[in-house]
Short mmCIF file of C-alpha atoms in Angstrom, two decimals:
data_model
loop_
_atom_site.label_atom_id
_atom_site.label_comp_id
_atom_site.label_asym_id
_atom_site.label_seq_id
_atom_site.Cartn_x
_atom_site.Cartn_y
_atom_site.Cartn_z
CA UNK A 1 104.38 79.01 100.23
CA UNK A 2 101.58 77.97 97.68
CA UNK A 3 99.15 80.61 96.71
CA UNK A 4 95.68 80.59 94.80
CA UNK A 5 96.60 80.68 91.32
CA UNK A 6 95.30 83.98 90.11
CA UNK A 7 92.06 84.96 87.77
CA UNK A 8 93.69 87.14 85.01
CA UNK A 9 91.79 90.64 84.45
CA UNK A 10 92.63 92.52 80.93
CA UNK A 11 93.38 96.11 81.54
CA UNK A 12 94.10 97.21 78.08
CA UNK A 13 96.30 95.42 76.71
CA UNK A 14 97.91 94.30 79.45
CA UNK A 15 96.65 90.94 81.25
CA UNK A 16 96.96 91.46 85.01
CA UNK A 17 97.31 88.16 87.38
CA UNK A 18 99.18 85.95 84.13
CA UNK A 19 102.45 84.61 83.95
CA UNK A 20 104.24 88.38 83.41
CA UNK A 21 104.56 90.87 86.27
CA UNK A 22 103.29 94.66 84.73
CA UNK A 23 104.67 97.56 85.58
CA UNK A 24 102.93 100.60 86.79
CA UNK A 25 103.56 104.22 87.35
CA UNK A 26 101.33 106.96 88.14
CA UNK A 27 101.65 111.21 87.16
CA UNK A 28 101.83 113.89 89.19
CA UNK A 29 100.92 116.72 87.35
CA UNK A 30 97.12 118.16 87.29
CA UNK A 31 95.22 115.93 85.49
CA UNK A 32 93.00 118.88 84.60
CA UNK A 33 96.58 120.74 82.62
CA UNK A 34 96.28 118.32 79.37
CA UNK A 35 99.24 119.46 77.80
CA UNK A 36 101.67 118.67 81.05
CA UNK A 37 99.35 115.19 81.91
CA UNK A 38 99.74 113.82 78.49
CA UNK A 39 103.65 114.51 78.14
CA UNK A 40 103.70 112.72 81.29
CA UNK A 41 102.04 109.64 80.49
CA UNK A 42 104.12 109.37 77.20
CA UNK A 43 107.64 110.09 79.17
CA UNK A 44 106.70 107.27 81.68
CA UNK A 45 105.59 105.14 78.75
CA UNK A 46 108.64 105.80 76.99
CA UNK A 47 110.61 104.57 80.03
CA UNK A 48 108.77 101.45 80.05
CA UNK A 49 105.62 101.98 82.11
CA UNK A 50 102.73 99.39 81.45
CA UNK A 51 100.01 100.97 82.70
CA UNK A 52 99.34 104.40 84.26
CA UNK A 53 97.91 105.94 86.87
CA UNK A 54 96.16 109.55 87.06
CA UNK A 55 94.32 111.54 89.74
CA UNK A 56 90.56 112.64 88.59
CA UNK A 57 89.72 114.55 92.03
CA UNK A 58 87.71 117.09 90.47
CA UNK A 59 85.32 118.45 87.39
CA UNK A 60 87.77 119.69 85.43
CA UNK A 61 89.94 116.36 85.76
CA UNK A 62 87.46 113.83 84.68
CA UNK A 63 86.52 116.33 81.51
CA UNK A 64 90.45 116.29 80.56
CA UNK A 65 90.37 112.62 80.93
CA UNK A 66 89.06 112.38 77.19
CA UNK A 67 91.23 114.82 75.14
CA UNK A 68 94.37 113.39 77.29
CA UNK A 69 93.64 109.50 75.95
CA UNK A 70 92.82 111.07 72.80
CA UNK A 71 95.97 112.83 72.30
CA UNK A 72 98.06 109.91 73.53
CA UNK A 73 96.34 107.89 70.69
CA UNK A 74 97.71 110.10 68.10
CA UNK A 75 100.87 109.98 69.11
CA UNK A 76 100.96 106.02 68.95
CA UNK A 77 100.70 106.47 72.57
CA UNK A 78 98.17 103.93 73.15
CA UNK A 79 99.34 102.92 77.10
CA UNK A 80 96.30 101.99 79.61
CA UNK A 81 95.37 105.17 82.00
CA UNK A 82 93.97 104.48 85.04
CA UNK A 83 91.66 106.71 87.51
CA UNK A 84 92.35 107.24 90.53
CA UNK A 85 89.07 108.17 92.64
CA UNK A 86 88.50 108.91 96.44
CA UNK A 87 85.37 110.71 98.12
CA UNK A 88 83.84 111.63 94.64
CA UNK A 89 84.55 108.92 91.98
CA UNK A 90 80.67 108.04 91.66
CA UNK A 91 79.92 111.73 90.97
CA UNK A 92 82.70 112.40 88.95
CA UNK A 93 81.89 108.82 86.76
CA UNK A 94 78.36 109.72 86.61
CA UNK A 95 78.80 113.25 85.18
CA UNK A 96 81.58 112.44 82.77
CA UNK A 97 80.76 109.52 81.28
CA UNK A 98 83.07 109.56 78.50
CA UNK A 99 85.98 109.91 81.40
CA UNK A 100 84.17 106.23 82.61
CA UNK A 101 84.50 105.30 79.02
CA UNK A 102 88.24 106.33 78.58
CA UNK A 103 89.70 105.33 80.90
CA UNK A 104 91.10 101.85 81.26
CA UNK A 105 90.14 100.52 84.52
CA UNK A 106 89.48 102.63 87.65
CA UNK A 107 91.20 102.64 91.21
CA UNK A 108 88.60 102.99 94.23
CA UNK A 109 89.67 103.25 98.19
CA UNK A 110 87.10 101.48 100.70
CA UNK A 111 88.42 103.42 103.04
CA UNK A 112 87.10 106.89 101.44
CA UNK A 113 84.54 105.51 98.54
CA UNK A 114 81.89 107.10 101.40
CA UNK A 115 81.30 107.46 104.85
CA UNK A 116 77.65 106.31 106.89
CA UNK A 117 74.21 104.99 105.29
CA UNK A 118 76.42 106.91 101.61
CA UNK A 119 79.33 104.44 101.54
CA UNK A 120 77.55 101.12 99.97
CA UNK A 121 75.68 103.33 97.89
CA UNK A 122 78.44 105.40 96.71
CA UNK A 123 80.39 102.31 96.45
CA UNK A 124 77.56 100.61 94.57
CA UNK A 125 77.34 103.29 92.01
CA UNK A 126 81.20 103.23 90.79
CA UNK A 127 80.96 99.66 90.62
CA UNK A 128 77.41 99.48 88.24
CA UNK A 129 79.46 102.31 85.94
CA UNK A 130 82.20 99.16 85.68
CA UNK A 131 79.99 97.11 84.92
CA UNK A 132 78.28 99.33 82.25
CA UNK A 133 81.77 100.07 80.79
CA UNK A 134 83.11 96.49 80.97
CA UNK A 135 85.93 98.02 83.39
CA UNK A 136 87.81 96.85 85.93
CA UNK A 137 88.22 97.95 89.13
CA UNK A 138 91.27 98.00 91.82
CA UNK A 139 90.15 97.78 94.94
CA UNK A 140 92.67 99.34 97.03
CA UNK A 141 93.10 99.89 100.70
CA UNK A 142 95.50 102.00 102.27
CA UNK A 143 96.77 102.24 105.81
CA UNK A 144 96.39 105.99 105.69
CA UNK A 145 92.96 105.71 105.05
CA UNK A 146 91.59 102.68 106.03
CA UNK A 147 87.48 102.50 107.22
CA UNK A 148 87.82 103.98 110.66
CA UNK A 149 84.34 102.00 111.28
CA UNK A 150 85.62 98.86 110.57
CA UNK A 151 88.77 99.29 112.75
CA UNK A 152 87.00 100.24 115.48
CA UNK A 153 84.61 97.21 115.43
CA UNK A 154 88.08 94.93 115.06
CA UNK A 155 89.59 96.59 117.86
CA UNK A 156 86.72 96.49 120.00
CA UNK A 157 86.53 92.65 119.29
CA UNK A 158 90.26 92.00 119.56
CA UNK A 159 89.47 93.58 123.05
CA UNK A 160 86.87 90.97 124.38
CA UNK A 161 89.61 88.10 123.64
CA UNK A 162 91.26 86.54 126.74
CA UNK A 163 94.16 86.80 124.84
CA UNK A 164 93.96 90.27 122.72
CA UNK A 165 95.71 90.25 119.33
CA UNK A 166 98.48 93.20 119.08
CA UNK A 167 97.04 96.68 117.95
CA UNK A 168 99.39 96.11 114.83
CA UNK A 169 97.96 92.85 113.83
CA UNK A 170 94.82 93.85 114.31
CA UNK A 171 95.31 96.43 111.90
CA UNK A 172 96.46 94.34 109.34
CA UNK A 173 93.84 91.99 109.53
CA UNK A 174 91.17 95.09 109.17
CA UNK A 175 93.59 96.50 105.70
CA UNK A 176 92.62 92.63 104.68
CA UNK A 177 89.38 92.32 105.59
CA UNK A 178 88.43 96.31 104.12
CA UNK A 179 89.90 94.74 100.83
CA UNK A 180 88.32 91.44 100.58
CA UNK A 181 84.88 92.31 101.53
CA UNK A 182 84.81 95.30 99.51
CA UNK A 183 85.66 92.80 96.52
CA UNK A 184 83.03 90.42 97.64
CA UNK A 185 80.93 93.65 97.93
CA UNK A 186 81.57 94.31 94.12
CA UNK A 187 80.91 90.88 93.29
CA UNK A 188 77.83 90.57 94.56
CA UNK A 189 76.88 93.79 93.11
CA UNK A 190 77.37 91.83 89.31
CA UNK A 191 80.93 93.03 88.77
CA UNK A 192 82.86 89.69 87.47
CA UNK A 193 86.02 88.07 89.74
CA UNK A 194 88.14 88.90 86.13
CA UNK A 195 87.59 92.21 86.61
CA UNK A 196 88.91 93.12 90.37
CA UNK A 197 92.17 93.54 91.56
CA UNK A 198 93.33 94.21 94.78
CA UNK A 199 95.93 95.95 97.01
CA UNK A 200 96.60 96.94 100.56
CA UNK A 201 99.62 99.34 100.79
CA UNK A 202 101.25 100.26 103.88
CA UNK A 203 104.63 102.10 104.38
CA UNK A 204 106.26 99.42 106.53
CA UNK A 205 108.55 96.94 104.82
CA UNK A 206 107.43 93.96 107.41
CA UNK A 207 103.65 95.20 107.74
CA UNK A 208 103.85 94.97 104.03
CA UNK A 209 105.36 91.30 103.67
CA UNK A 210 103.03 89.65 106.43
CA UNK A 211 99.88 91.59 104.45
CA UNK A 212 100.21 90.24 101.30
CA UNK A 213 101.12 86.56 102.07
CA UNK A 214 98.14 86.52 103.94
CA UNK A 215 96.45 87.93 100.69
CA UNK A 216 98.13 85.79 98.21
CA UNK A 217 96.96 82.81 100.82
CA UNK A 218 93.14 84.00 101.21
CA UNK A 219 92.12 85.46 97.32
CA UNK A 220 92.66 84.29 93.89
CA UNK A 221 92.10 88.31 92.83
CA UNK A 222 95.63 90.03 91.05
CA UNK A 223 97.20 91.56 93.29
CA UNK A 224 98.84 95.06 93.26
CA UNK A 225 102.08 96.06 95.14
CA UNK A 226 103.69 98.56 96.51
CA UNK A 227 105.28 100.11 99.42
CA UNK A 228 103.10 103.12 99.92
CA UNK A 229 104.81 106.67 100.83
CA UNK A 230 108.66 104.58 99.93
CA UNK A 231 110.55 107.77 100.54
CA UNK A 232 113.13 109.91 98.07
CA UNK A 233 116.28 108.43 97.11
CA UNK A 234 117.95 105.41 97.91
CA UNK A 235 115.87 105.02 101.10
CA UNK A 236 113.09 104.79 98.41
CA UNK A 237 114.39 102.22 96.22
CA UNK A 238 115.96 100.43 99.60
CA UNK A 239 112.66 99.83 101.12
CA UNK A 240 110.58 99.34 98.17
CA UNK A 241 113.04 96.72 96.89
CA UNK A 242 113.41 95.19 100.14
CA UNK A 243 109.68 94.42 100.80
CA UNK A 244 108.66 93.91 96.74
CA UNK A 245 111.93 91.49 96.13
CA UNK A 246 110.86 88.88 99.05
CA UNK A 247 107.54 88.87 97.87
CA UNK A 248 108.25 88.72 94.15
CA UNK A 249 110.13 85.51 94.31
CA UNK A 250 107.06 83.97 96.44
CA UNK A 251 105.16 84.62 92.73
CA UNK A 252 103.02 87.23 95.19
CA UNK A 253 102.25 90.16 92.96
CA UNK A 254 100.90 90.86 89.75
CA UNK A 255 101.18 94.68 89.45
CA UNK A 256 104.09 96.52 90.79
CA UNK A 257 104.96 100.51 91.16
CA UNK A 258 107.94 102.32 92.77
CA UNK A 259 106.54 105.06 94.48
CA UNK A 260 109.33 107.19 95.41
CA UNK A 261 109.30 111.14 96.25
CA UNK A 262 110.88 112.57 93.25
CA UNK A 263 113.79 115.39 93.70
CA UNK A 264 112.45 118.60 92.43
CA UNK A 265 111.95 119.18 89.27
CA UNK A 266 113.63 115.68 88.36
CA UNK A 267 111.82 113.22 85.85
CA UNK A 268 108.99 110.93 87.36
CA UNK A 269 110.34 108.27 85.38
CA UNK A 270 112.93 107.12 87.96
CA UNK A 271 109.99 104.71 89.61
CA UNK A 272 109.76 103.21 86.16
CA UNK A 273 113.12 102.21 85.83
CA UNK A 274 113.49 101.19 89.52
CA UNK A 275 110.75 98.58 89.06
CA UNK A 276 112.22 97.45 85.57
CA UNK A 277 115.27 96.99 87.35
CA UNK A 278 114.00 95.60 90.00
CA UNK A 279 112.27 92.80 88.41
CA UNK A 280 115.06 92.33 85.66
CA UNK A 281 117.73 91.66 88.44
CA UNK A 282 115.30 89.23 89.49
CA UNK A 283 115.65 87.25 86.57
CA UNK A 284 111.86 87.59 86.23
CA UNK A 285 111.69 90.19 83.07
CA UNK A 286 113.97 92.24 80.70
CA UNK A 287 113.20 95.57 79.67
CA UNK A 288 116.70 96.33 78.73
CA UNK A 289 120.28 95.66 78.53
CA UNK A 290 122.26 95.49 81.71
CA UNK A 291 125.22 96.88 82.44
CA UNK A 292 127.48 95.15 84.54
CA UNK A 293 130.47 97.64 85.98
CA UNK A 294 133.29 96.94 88.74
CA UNK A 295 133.07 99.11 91.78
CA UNK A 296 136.32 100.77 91.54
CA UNK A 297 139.16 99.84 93.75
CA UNK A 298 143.19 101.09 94.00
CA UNK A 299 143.91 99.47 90.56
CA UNK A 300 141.15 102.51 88.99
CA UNK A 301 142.22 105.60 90.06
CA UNK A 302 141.04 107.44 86.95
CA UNK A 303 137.34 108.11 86.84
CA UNK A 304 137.55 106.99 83.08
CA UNK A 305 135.81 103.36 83.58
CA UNK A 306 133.14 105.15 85.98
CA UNK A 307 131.99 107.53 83.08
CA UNK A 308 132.13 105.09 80.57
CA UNK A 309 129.84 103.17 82.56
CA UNK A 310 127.77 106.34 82.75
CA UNK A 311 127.78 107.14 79.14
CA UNK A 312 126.83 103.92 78.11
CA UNK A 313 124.25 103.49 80.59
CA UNK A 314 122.46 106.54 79.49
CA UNK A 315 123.24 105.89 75.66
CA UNK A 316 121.20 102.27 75.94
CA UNK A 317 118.07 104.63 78.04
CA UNK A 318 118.10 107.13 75.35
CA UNK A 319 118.36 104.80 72.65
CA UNK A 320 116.17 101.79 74.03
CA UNK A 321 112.92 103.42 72.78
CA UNK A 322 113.38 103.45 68.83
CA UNK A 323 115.45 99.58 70.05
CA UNK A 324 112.62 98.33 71.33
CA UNK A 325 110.53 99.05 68.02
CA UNK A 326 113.50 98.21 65.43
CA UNK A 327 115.39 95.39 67.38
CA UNK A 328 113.24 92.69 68.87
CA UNK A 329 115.04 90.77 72.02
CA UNK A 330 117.89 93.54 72.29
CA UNK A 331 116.42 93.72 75.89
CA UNK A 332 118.27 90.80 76.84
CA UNK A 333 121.97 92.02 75.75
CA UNK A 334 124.32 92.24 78.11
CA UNK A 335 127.37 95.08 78.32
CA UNK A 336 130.03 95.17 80.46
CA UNK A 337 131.60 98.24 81.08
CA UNK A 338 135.28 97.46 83.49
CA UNK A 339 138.04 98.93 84.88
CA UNK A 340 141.09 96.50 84.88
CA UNK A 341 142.82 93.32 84.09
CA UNK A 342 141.94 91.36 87.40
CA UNK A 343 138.31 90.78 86.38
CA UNK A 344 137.92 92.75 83.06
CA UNK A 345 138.39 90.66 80.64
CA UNK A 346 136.84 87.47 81.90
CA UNK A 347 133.43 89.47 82.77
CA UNK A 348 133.64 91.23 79.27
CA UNK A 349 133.92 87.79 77.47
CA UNK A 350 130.63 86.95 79.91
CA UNK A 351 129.07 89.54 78.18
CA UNK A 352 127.51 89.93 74.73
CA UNK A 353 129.57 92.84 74.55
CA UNK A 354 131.95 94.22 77.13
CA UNK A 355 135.44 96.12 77.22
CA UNK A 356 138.63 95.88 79.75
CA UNK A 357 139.23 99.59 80.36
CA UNK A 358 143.31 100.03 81.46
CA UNK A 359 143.96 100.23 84.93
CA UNK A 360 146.22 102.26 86.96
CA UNK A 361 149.69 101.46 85.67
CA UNK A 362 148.59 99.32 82.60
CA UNK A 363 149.51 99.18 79.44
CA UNK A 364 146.67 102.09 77.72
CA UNK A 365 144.59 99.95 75.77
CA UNK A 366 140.91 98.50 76.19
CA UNK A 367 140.37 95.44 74.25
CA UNK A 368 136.57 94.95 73.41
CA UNK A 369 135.07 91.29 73.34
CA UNK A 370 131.53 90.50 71.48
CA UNK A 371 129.94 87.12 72.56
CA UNK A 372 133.27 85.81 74.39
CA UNK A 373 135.53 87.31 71.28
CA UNK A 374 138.17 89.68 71.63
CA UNK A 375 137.14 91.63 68.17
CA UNK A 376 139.31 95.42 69.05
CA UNK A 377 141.65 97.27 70.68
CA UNK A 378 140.71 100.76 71.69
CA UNK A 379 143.08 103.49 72.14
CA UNK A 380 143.46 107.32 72.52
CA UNK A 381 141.07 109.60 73.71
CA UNK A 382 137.93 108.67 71.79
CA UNK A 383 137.82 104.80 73.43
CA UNK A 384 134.13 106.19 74.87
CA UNK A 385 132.64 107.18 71.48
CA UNK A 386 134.02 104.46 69.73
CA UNK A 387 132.67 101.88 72.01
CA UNK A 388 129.26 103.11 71.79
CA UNK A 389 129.62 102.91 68.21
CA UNK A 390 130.61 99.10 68.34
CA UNK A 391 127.71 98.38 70.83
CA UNK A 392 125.29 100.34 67.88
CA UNK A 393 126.64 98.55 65.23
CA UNK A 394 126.19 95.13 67.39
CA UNK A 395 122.43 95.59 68.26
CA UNK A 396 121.90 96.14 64.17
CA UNK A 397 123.72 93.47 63.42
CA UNK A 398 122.22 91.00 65.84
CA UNK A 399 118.97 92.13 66.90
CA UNK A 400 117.43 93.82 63.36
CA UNK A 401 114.61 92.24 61.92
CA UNK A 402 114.62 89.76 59.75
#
């Protein structure tokens, strides 16, 4: 499938619709509670997020908006934060303007910018405040909420055919044409091409696939992805990497976020590391080192190999912050983390660092290979801590800076 090659936009310091896919994550707390929004933003930038996304709905959002990017800043937090406006963005923008000023690029809905004779001029107004600020804009249309008006016209079209459209691809098309003309809308207004991206979310991993190679076939805008409303859990991640994966290695996307329902009370940085993982299984980016594990069978009774795996897993996420300052390229190691002789030692040699854990009925040691060597052999009860200590002393060793 050939698509239009892309006009790159600069949000921050990120440059949206080049050769590297960003990721993106938005908060959940109220934007308005500074304190909770900017511990937030730093966890999800901790965990890898590129950009993020906040919710100004109100007053005493878009005042917070200021102290929250200025906080971040001193903390050498210095990650892009994005608005996200419906119904009130131009009032909110016009009343705050050092919320327009902050923020990094704002995130409008043409389905709920305004309603009657007030949606072009409500519309109009968000866009001039870009264009004052030298911001871009995401023009983003959601099934949810697409322009009732415009559907209705579509449908009522699609109806005079002799040979009517379905309902569902008539939707589509309208989620497409809400996007592009609001884009051409913005355009014409004075805001530059480098400064728009795009998205249409819907919830439906097919809907999804069919909207955005149309996209990728009809605009040279970035454009955003996402399966809207994913889900909690693995039907989450399932659907999102279902729809994003196909469409990823079509080079369609330029933006990605994970939006899964988070358990309660659990960490909103799972969505992060979904789409990290997601595109680093894809070959396409490393954020950080893999760990490749066997699945268990009858040879691994004991749990042993499946809490190493664990342990190191979580060592690398806890450690991979300070890493990625002190140990340029570490991103790229690879640890293997297995549970017997059949395939333990020849994917531990694959590995730039990987151990043969014993299996049932073997003899108890693990031998540990770095870059294809065989370099120890663990034994006893402390094979877990002493491992991560090899795998710490490896990513000095290798990775520190010159």
């Amino acid at each position: 499938m050939k698509n239009l090659p892309r006009v790159p936009v600069k949000v921050g310091d990120c440059i949206v619709g080049g050769n590297e896919v960003i990721v993106q994550s938005m908060t959940n707390t109220d934007t308005a509670d500074v304190q909770s929004t900017v511990e937030q933003i730093y966890q999800l930038w901790q965990a890898g997020s590129q950009l993020v996304r906040v919710t100004v709905d109100k007053e005493e959002a878009a005042a917070a908006i200021p102290e929250i990017i200025d906080r971040l800043g001193a903390a050498g937090c210095n990650v892009p934060v994005i608005g996200d406006f419906h119904y009130n963005g131009h009032l909110l923008l016009s009343k705050y303007p050092k919320c327009a000023e902050k923020l990094a690029k704002y995130r409008i809905n043409p389905g709920n910018v305004g309603f009657g004779k007030k949606k072009d001029t409500q519309f109009a107004q968000i866009i001039e405040i870009a264009i004052k600020n030298n911001k871009p804009v995401r023009i983003g249309a959601n099934w949810g909420s697409l322009d009732q008006k415009l559907l209705a016209k579509m449908m009522d079209e699609n109806n005079q055919l002799a040979e009517p459209h379905e309902a569902q691809d008539v939707m589509e098309e309208a989620l497409i044409v809400s996007a592009l003309e609001s884009a051409k809308q913005a355009e014409d207004l004075g805001l530059s091409a480098d400064k728009i991206i795009i998205s249409c979310k819907v919830s439906g991993v097919q809907p999804l696939i069919n909207i955005y190679q149309k996209l990728a076939q009809r605009c040279s805008y970035p454009l955003h992805l996402g399966l809207t409303e994913a889900g909690m859990g693995s039907k989450g991640i399932v659907a999102s990497t279902a729809a994003l994966s196909i469409l990823l290695q079509q080079r369609i996307g330029d933006t990605i976020r994970i939006s899964l329902t988070p358990e309660p009370n659990q960490s909103r940085t799972e969505e992060v590391i979904v789409a990290q993982q997601l595109l680093q299984t894809m070959g396409l980016k490393s954020f950080t080192p893999m760990v490749t594990a066997c699945p268990g069978c009858g040879r691994t009774t004991s749990t042993f190999f499946q809490e190493l795996a664990k342990k190191t897993t979580e060592f690398i996420r806890v450690n991979m912050p300070q890493w990625r300052i002190q140990y340029p390229g570490v991103e790229n190691m690879s640890v293997a983390v297995m549970g017997c002789i059949v395939n333990g030692p020849g994917e531990s040699k694959h590995a730039d660092i990987g151990i043969s854990l014993p299996g049932t009925g073997e003899a108890p040691t693990a031998p540990v290979f770095i870059q294809g060597k065989k370099t120890h052999t663990l034994r006893g009860e402390n094979i877990a801590d002493e491992f991560l200590q090899i795998m710490n002393d490896f990513v000095e060793s290798n990775y520190g800076k010159q």
